[in-house]
Amino acid sequence: MEKRVVFRHRWLPYALLAPQLAITLVFFIWPAAQALWQSMLVQDAFGLSVRFVWFDNFTYLFSNREYLHSIRVTAIFSLGVALLGLVVALLLAAMADHAIRGAVVYKTLLIWPYAVAPAIAGVLWLFLFNPSVGIVAWWLQGIGIDWNHKISGNQAMLLVIIAAAWKQVSYNFLFFLAGMQAIPKSLIEAAAIDCAGPAKRFFTIIFPLLSPTTFFLIVVNIVYAFFDTFGIIHAVTRGGPAQATNIMVYKVFSDGFIGLNLGSSAAQSAVLMAIVITLTVIQFRFVERRVQYG
Amino acid sequence: MAEVVVSNIVKSFGKVAVLKDVSVAIADGEMLVVLGPSGCGKSTLLRIIAGLETASAGDVMIGGRRVNDLEPAERDIAMVFQNYALYPHMTVRQNMAYGLKNLGTAKAVIEKRVAEAAQILGLAELLDRKPRQLSGGQRQRVAMGRAIVREPEAFLFDEPLSNLDAKLRVQMRHEIKQLQSRLGTTGIFVTHDQVEAMTLGDRLLVLNQGVVEQVDTPIAVYARPASLFVAGFIGSPAMNVLDGTIDGDGATVSCGGARLLLEHPLPGAGGREVRVGIRPEHLVAGDSGTSPPGAGLDAEIEWVELLGADTVAHGRLADGQALALRRPGDRPVAAGDRFHLTPAPAHLHLFDPATGRRIE
Amino acid sequence: MVQNRPFFAVLVHLTLILGVLVVALPIYVTFIASTQDPSDVLKAPIPMTMGDRLVENYAGVLGKGSVNASSGPVAPMMLNSLIMALGIAIGKIAISLLSAFAIVYFRFPGRMLAFWTIFITLMLPVEVRILPTYEVMATLGLLNSYTGLIVPLIASATATFLFRQFFMTVPDELVEAARVDAAGPLRFFWDILLPLSRTNIAALFVILFIYGWNQYLWPLLITTDQSMYTIVMAIQRMVVAADNEPEWHFITAVAILALIPPVVVVVLMQRLFVKGLVETEK
């Protein structure tokens, strides 16, 4: 897609691009190149000498039990967030699509969690589930569940998944609702003549028609769970207990910034970079991006 | 006000030549209509004159000044665009004043000219509205107003009426014609609509695939089309074109099983294959008395279009060639009717089958 | 919708109301807690109706900070957050408009290279280049500064693409009319393109304000001086401190203060927010 009509100017376009490109080069490309370079270096214990070791850091990384564990944790976490966030949002969107009265009000009441920072969302749920003062923890105790995410790894994982999904439901809800409202009314009416109840209609007509939206949202949710949930982990569990919620993004941070393990952190950065690139390519190549909003 | 001269313009996009050596001189105050089917290069020609595109070769002169290397704004022209190209966020007043403002015209002058233009165009009440609050015709007038306030050497119109409904188009056509002759500004008007072309132009330039087919007054283009293309493009329904051969004496042409008398004999052309053009409205039934006895075309009508004022009857000659004839609406025609047609020699147009050019 | 089933309609509304309640639950409980007397918050279960310390608690949080000094006053942090959010939103919009304008309305050597350079930023979130970026910031002396909080975050492929997309829909004839009207590229940009982009700019502003306000990792990395803390990143320190001496009435008030500005923006500018969200799609 190109414009037919353009301006001619010798230096103006470069001047217009300069700020964006300068920032990109200094704060994006240069550090990323550094990360790639450092991922092939090893520093001695005192930080006095540096050795170039090719892919040793990566070999080490993928034989390291802690890192493999982190990959598994990340997989569980992101699948959990995507699944919970999508299912709840789909249910609510399907209902809102049916609500003739009050749809707008429900929408307003459901979308605002998007505006809450992940770290704050983490704190809110942390407070709810706090073993000594949290209201939900207290309810759970009432039905015989002993909640303490500071001890139980599974409970900690559940907590961060709930906090992360809670925030993402609003986003998914908006896109599902938009997708449903974009389905032509005549199609729904034809379906109503052809087959029975709303549930059957939903699963045989609406949901298949939503598949581009669903696929788009799956990718977006995974990206979100991978990279935008750092604040939740950092504020709620700090990767614990016993590494149970140490997702990859958090591990890069803790190994590099706290543990000061330069080479390993850089190698982890490189792995994450490969993941982002893959996800971005999927998003641009295979995802139907034009979601109509009615 | 100035003469606009276009000489030997060539425009190529990559390997595709859109304009092939186009030359025309437009006199001061004249309205030239550039007519042609879509893709013939007419808009490109106009945009080259405007300075919105650069010609691959050739010159554009406005008022004796070579303007090839000037920006559009420096050429002292004004343009009315197909979709009006009004700035949607500006009021009518701002739209009209924008160009003058950029040229550094004094505020008082701008206000005066905008007021005058608004008066002429009947926009005085609408000056503070935004384009989206206007009807199609009003937008069209604002686009005109934007051109008028510049007091340019030439107006350039790029199919400005094509987005209007039929009724409004007739009215705006009339208004543009009046305005242009009243202001006496040279005008170049691009269109694919032959009615627009016939009614608006002092002269027509018929363009086909980047080549000038004919430049002449509308009546001359109708009466003496310079090529088969022009013959087919101007006039509705289109001119009938039959295969024929000049007879030995050069005074008649044999076609469709008849011998038709020529207006101007072509001595020595005996046996030459030609294409014979006759407009449907010139196919007169009965003996006109000007052709040799029994020399008319015999046609059997196959189907009929009743248009109210006119009836167009489609038929076939004895040798199978199709033709259409036009009759007044109050003279009933039906399928199966037979006609003996004797067109006047002055209404026969002969064309060379190979080049498509008119044979005089 | 198509059929009229009273039972179904009731089910629809019940589900939605339940959804709204679950979504709202954490905020409600947190807000209630933030109005309680410190001792009441520590009782299990905490009260479910508003306490009487709304004004005292919030005034204390904003002006004085926590009782046991695990945090300073929150008002300056909110100001830092506001400066950062506005800076990022305005900066991103400004440089994205300029670069989109250059890419769409000019042909020049290196145009595609510029395009792809900007595109690549999509693939390099802060999270994947934490350490080297920190080193660059330290080298440039940008730690603990507003410049450091804002400038590195204003490069944005998403905003550039959004504007590029929008500029592509602006009719070519407007550019031509502008050229006939003696408007050069910058005048066209300022007089015509910018006013036409108003809605897009506003929609993007809403999204970017939220994005900027909610930044967490970045301020965490480059601020060590408490006077530069933003409210969103500071809360984590209070939670950690709370492990020893829980001050939940204080933390909950900070959380409410931290989420109010972006939530208010979303609720008040819902239309623009939805437009921005759908158009950036990321």
mmCIF file with all atom_site columns, N, CA and C in Angstrom, chain A residues 173-206:
data_model
loop_
_atom_site.group_PDB
_atom_site.id
_atom_site.type_symbol
_atom_site.label_atom_id
_atom_site.label_alt_id
_atom_site.label_comp_id
_atom_site.label_asym_id
_atom_site.label_entity_id
_atom_site.label_seq_id
_atom_site.pdbx_PDB_ins_code
_atom_site.Cartn_x
_atom_site.Cartn_y
_atom_site.Cartn_z
_atom_site.occupancy
_atom_site.B_iso_or_equiv
_atom_site.pdbx_formal_charge
_atom_site.auth_seq_id
_atom_site.auth_comp_id
_atom_site.auth_asym_id
_atom_site.auth_atom_id
_atom_site.pdbx_PDB_model_num
ATOM 1   N N  . PHE A 1 173 ? -13.003 -9.384  26.552 1.00 0.00 ? 173 PHE A N  1
ATOM 2   C CA . PHE A 1 173 ? -14.447 -9.141  26.497 1.00 0.00 ? 173 PHE A CA 1
ATOM 3   C C  . PHE A 1 173 ? -14.786 -8.158  25.379 1.00 0.00 ? 173 PHE A C  1
ATOM 4   N N  . LEU A 1 174 ? -14.039 -7.059  25.332 1.00 0.00 ? 174 LEU A N  1
ATOM 5   C CA . LEU A 1 174 ? -14.300 -6.044  24.308 1.00 0.00 ? 174 LEU A CA 1
ATOM 6   C C  . LEU A 1 174 ? -14.189 -6.625  22.902 1.00 0.00 ? 174 LEU A C  1
ATOM 7   N N  . PHE A 1 175 ? -13.145 -7.403  22.682 1.00 0.00 ? 175 PHE A N  1
ATOM 8   C CA . PHE A 1 175 ? -12.930 -7.926  21.333 1.00 0.00 ? 175 PHE A CA 1
ATOM 9   C C  . PHE A 1 175 ? -13.945 -9.019  20.984 1.00 0.00 ? 175 PHE A C  1
ATOM 10  N N  . PHE A 1 176 ? -14.282 -9.860  21.956 1.00 0.00 ? 176 PHE A N  1
ATOM 11  C CA . PHE A 1 176 ? -15.308 -10.878 21.690 1.00 0.00 ? 176 PHE A CA 1
ATOM 12  C C  . PHE A 1 176 ? -16.652 -10.219 21.380 1.00 0.00 ? 176 PHE A C  1
ATOM 13  N N  . LEU A 1 177 ? -16.992 -9.230  22.187 1.00 0.00 ? 177 LEU A N  1
ATOM 14  C CA . LEU A 1 177 ? -18.281 -8.570  21.979 1.00 0.00 ? 177 LEU A CA 1
ATOM 15  C C  . LEU A 1 177 ? -18.307 -7.893  20.607 1.00 0.00 ? 177 LEU A C  1
ATOM 16  N N  . ALA A 1 178 ? -17.195 -7.225  20.285 1.00 0.00 ? 178 ALA A N  1
ATOM 17  C CA . ALA A 1 178 ? -17.121 -6.567  18.973 1.00 0.00 ? 178 ALA A CA 1
ATOM 18  C C  . ALA A 1 178 ? -17.268 -7.597  17.863 1.00 0.00 ? 178 ALA A C  1
ATOM 19  N N  . GLY A 1 179 ? -16.592 -8.729  18.025 1.00 0.00 ? 179 GLY A N  1
ATOM 20  C CA . GLY A 1 179 ? -16.675 -9.790  17.026 1.00 0.00 ? 179 GLY A CA 1
ATOM 21  C C  . GLY A 1 179 ? -18.097 -10.299 16.874 1.00 0.00 ? 179 GLY A C  1
ATOM 22  N N  . MET A 1 180 ? -18.792 -10.466 18.003 1.00 0.00 ? 180 MET A N  1
ATOM 23  C CA . MET A 1 180 ? -20.169 -10.983 17.936 1.00 0.00 ? 180 MET A CA 1
ATOM 24  C C  . MET A 1 180 ? -21.091 -9.966  17.309 1.00 0.00 ? 180 MET A C  1
ATOM 25  N N  . GLN A 1 181 ? -20.878 -8.706  17.648 1.00 0.00 ? 181 GLN A N  1
ATOM 26  C CA . GLN A 1 181 ? -21.777 -7.686  17.102 1.00 0.00 ? 181 GLN A CA 1
ATOM 27  C C  . GLN A 1 181 ? -21.530 -7.466  15.623 1.00 0.00 ? 181 GLN A C  1
ATOM 28  N N  . ALA A 1 182 ? -20.376 -7.929  15.148 1.00 0.00 ? 182 ALA A N  1
ATOM 29  C CA . ALA A 1 182 ? -20.085 -7.773  13.727 1.00 0.00 ? 182 ALA A CA 1
ATOM 30  C C  . ALA A 1 182 ? -20.729 -8.881  12.892 1.00 0.00 ? 182 ALA A C  1
ATOM 31  N N  . ILE A 1 183 ? -21.217 -9.913  13.563 1.00 0.00 ? 183 ILE A N  1
ATOM 32  C CA . ILE A 1 183 ? -21.887 -10.981 12.817 1.00 0.00 ? 183 ILE A CA 1
ATOM 33  C C  . ILE A 1 183 ? -23.244 -10.468 12.348 1.00 0.00 ? 183 ILE A C  1
ATOM 34  N N  . PRO A 1 184 ? -23.528 -10.588 11.063 1.00 0.00 ? 184 PRO A N  1
ATOM 35  C CA . PRO A 1 184 ? -24.780 -10.035 10.544 1.00 0.00 ? 184 PRO A CA 1
ATOM 36  C C  . PRO A 1 184 ? -26.001 -10.626 11.242 1.00 0.00 ? 184 PRO A C  1
ATOM 37  N N  . LYS A 1 185 ? -26.930 -9.745  11.580 1.00 0.00 ? 185 LYS A N  1
ATOM 38  C CA . LYS A 1 185 ? -28.154 -10.183 12.259 1.00 0.00 ? 185 LYS A CA 1
ATOM 39  C C  . LYS A 1 185 ? -28.900 -11.239 11.444 1.00 0.00 ? 185 LYS A C  1
ATOM 40  N N  . SER A 1 186 ? -28.867 -11.077 10.121 1.00 0.00 ? 186 SER A N  1
ATOM 41  C CA . SER A 1 186 ? -29.638 -11.998 9.284  1.00 0.00 ? 186 SER A CA 1
ATOM 42  C C  . SER A 1 186 ? -29.132 -13.433 9.451  1.00 0.00 ? 186 SER A C  1
ATOM 43  N N  . LEU A 1 187 ? -27.814 -13.554 9.707  1.00 0.00 ? 187 LEU A N  1
ATOM 44  C CA . LEU A 1 187 ? -27.240 -14.884 9.895  1.00 0.00 ? 187 LEU A CA 1
ATOM 45  C C  . LEU A 1 187 ? -27.794 -15.531 11.157 1.00 0.00 ? 187 LEU A C  1
ATOM 46  N N  . ILE A 1 188 ? -27.872 -14.729 12.218 1.00 0.00 ? 188 ILE A N  1
ATOM 47  C CA . ILE A 1 188 ? -28.386 -15.235 13.487 1.00 0.00 ? 188 ILE A CA 1
ATOM 48  C C  . ILE A 1 188 ? -29.852 -15.619 13.313 1.00 0.00 ? 188 ILE A C  1
ATOM 49  N N  . GLU A 1 189 ? -30.578 -14.812 12.556 1.00 0.00 ? 189 GLU A N  1
ATOM 50  C CA . GLU A 1 189 ? -31.996 -15.097 12.360 1.00 0.00 ? 189 GLU A CA 1
ATOM 51  C C  . GLU A 1 189 ? -32.190 -16.361 11.532 1.00 0.00 ? 189 GLU A C  1
ATOM 52  N N  . ALA A 1 190 ? -31.337 -16.509 10.524 1.00 0.00 ? 190 ALA A N  1
ATOM 53  C CA . ALA A 1 190 ? -31.403 -17.737 9.738  1.00 0.00 ? 190 ALA A CA 1
ATOM 54  C C  . ALA A 1 190 ? -31.115 -18.942 10.624 1.00 0.00 ? 190 ALA A C  1
ATOM 55  N N  . ALA A 1 191 ? -30.134 -18.779 11.518 1.00 0.00 ? 191 ALA A N  1
ATOM 56  C CA . ALA A 1 191 ? -29.795 -19.874 12.420 1.00 0.00 ? 191 ALA A CA 1
ATOM 57  C C  . ALA A 1 191 ? -30.946 -20.175 13.355 1.00 0.00 ? 191 ALA A C  1
ATOM 58  N N  . ALA A 1 192 ? -31.634 -19.127 13.772 1.00 0.00 ? 192 ALA A N  1
ATOM 59  C CA . ALA A 1 192 ? -32.749 -19.326 14.693 1.00 0.00 ? 192 ALA A CA 1
ATOM 60  C C  . ALA A 1 192 ? -33.852 -20.135 14.016 1.00 0.00 ? 192 ALA A C  1
ATOM 61  N N  . ILE A 1 193 ? -33.994 -19.960 12.706 1.00 0.00 ? 193 ILE A N  1
ATOM 62  C CA . ILE A 1 193 ? -35.002 -20.737 11.972 1.00 0.00 ? 193 ILE A CA 1
ATOM 63  C C  . ILE A 1 193 ? -34.523 -22.176 11.812 1.00 0.00 ? 193 ILE A C  1
ATOM 64  N N  . ASP A 1 194 ? -33.205 -22.328 11.598 1.00 0.00 ? 194 ASP A N  1
ATOM 65  C CA . ASP A 1 194 ? -32.672 -23.658 11.317 1.00 0.00 ? 194 ASP A CA 1
ATOM 66  C C  . ASP A 1 194 ? -32.507 -24.544 12.542 1.00 0.00 ? 194 ASP A C  1
ATOM 67  N N  . CYS A 1 195 ? -32.109 -23.970 13.641 1.00 0.00 ? 195 CYS A N  1
ATOM 68  C CA . CYS A 1 195 ? -31.838 -24.858 14.772 1.00 0.00 ? 195 CYS A CA 1
ATOM 69  C C  . CYS A 1 195 ? -32.346 -24.282 16.080 1.00 0.00 ? 195 CYS A C  1
ATOM 70  N N  . ALA A 1 196 ? -32.308 -25.139 17.062 1.00 0.00 ? 196 ALA A N  1
ATOM 71  C CA . ALA A 1 196 ? -32.946 -24.825 18.329 1.00 0.00 ? 196 ALA A CA 1
ATOM 72  C C  . ALA A 1 196 ? -32.140 -23.837 19.157 1.00 0.00 ? 196 ALA A C  1
ATOM 73  N N  . GLY A 1 197 ? -32.278 -23.918 20.410 1.00 0.00 ? 197 GLY A N  1
ATOM 74  C CA . GLY A 1 197 ? -31.882 -22.979 21.450 1.00 0.00 ? 197 GLY A CA 1
ATOM 75  C C  . GLY A 1 197 ? -30.601 -22.171 21.262 1.00 0.00 ? 197 GLY A C  1
ATOM 76  N N  . PRO A 1 198 ? -30.492 -21.168 22.089 1.00 0.00 ? 198 PRO A N  1
ATOM 77  C CA . PRO A 1 198 ? -29.357 -20.244 22.002 1.00 0.00 ? 198 PRO A CA 1
ATOM 78  C C  . PRO A 1 198 ? -28.003 -20.930 22.194 1.00 0.00 ? 198 PRO A C  1
ATOM 79  N N  . ALA A 1 199 ? -27.945 -21.934 23.025 1.00 0.00 ? 199 ALA A N  1
ATOM 80  C CA . ALA A 1 199 ? -26.655 -22.580 23.286 1.00 0.00 ? 199 ALA A CA 1
ATOM 81  C C  . ALA A 1 199 ? -26.154 -23.263 22.019 1.00 0.00 ? 199 ALA A C  1
ATOM 82  N N  . LYS A 1 200 ? -27.061 -23.980 21.366 1.00 0.00 ? 200 LYS A N  1
ATOM 83  C CA . LYS A 1 200 ? -26.674 -24.680 20.144 1.00 0.00 ? 200 LYS A CA 1
ATOM 84  C C  . LYS A 1 200 ? -26.273 -23.682 19.065 1.00 0.00 ? 200 LYS A C  1
ATOM 85  N N  . ARG A 1 201 ? -27.039 -22.598 19.010 1.00 0.00 ? 201 ARG A N  1
ATOM 86  C CA . ARG A 1 201 ? -26.744 -21.556 18.043 1.00 0.00 ? 201 ARG A CA 1
ATOM 87  C C  . ARG A 1 201 ? -25.352 -20.995 18.284 1.00 0.00 ? 201 ARG A C  1
ATOM 88  N N  . PHE A 1 202 ? -25.043 -20.813 19.566 1.00 0.00 ? 202 PHE A N  1
ATOM 89  C CA . PHE A 1 202 ? -23.743 -20.240 19.900 1.00 0.00 ? 202 PHE A CA 1
ATOM 90  C C  . PHE A 1 202 ? -22.610 -21.143 19.428 1.00 0.00 ? 202 PHE A C  1
ATOM 91  N N  . PHE A 1 203 ? -22.753 -22.446 19.726 1.00 0.00 ? 203 PHE A N  1
ATOM 92  C CA . PHE A 1 203 ? -21.617 -23.331 19.430 1.00 0.00 ? 203 PHE A CA 1
ATOM 93  C C  . PHE A 1 203 ? -21.515 -23.717 17.961 1.00 0.00 ? 203 PHE A C  1
ATOM 94  N N  . THR A 1 204 ? -22.639 -23.679 17.239 1.00 0.00 ? 204 THR A N  1
ATOM 95  C CA . THR A 1 204 ? -22.554 -24.082 15.832 1.00 0.00 ? 204 THR A CA 1
ATOM 96  C C  . THR A 1 204 ? -22.386 -22.895 14.885 1.00 0.00 ? 204 THR A C  1
ATOM 97  N N  . ILE A 1 205 ? -22.826 -21.713 15.295 1.00 0.00 ? 205 ILE A N  1
ATOM 98  C CA . ILE A 1 205 ? -22.752 -20.567 14.374 1.00 0.00 ? 205 ILE A CA 1
ATOM 99  C C  . ILE A 1 205 ? -21.790 -19.502 14.889 1.00 0.00 ? 205 ILE A C  1
ATOM 100 N N  . ILE A 1 206 ? -22.074 -18.980 16.063 1.00 0.00 ? 206 ILE A N  1
ATOM 101 C CA . ILE A 1 206 ? -21.343 -17.803 16.528 1.00 0.00 ? 206 ILE A CA 1
ATOM 102 C C  . ILE A 1 206 ? -19.883 -18.120 16.807 1.00 0.00 ? 206 ILE A C  1
#
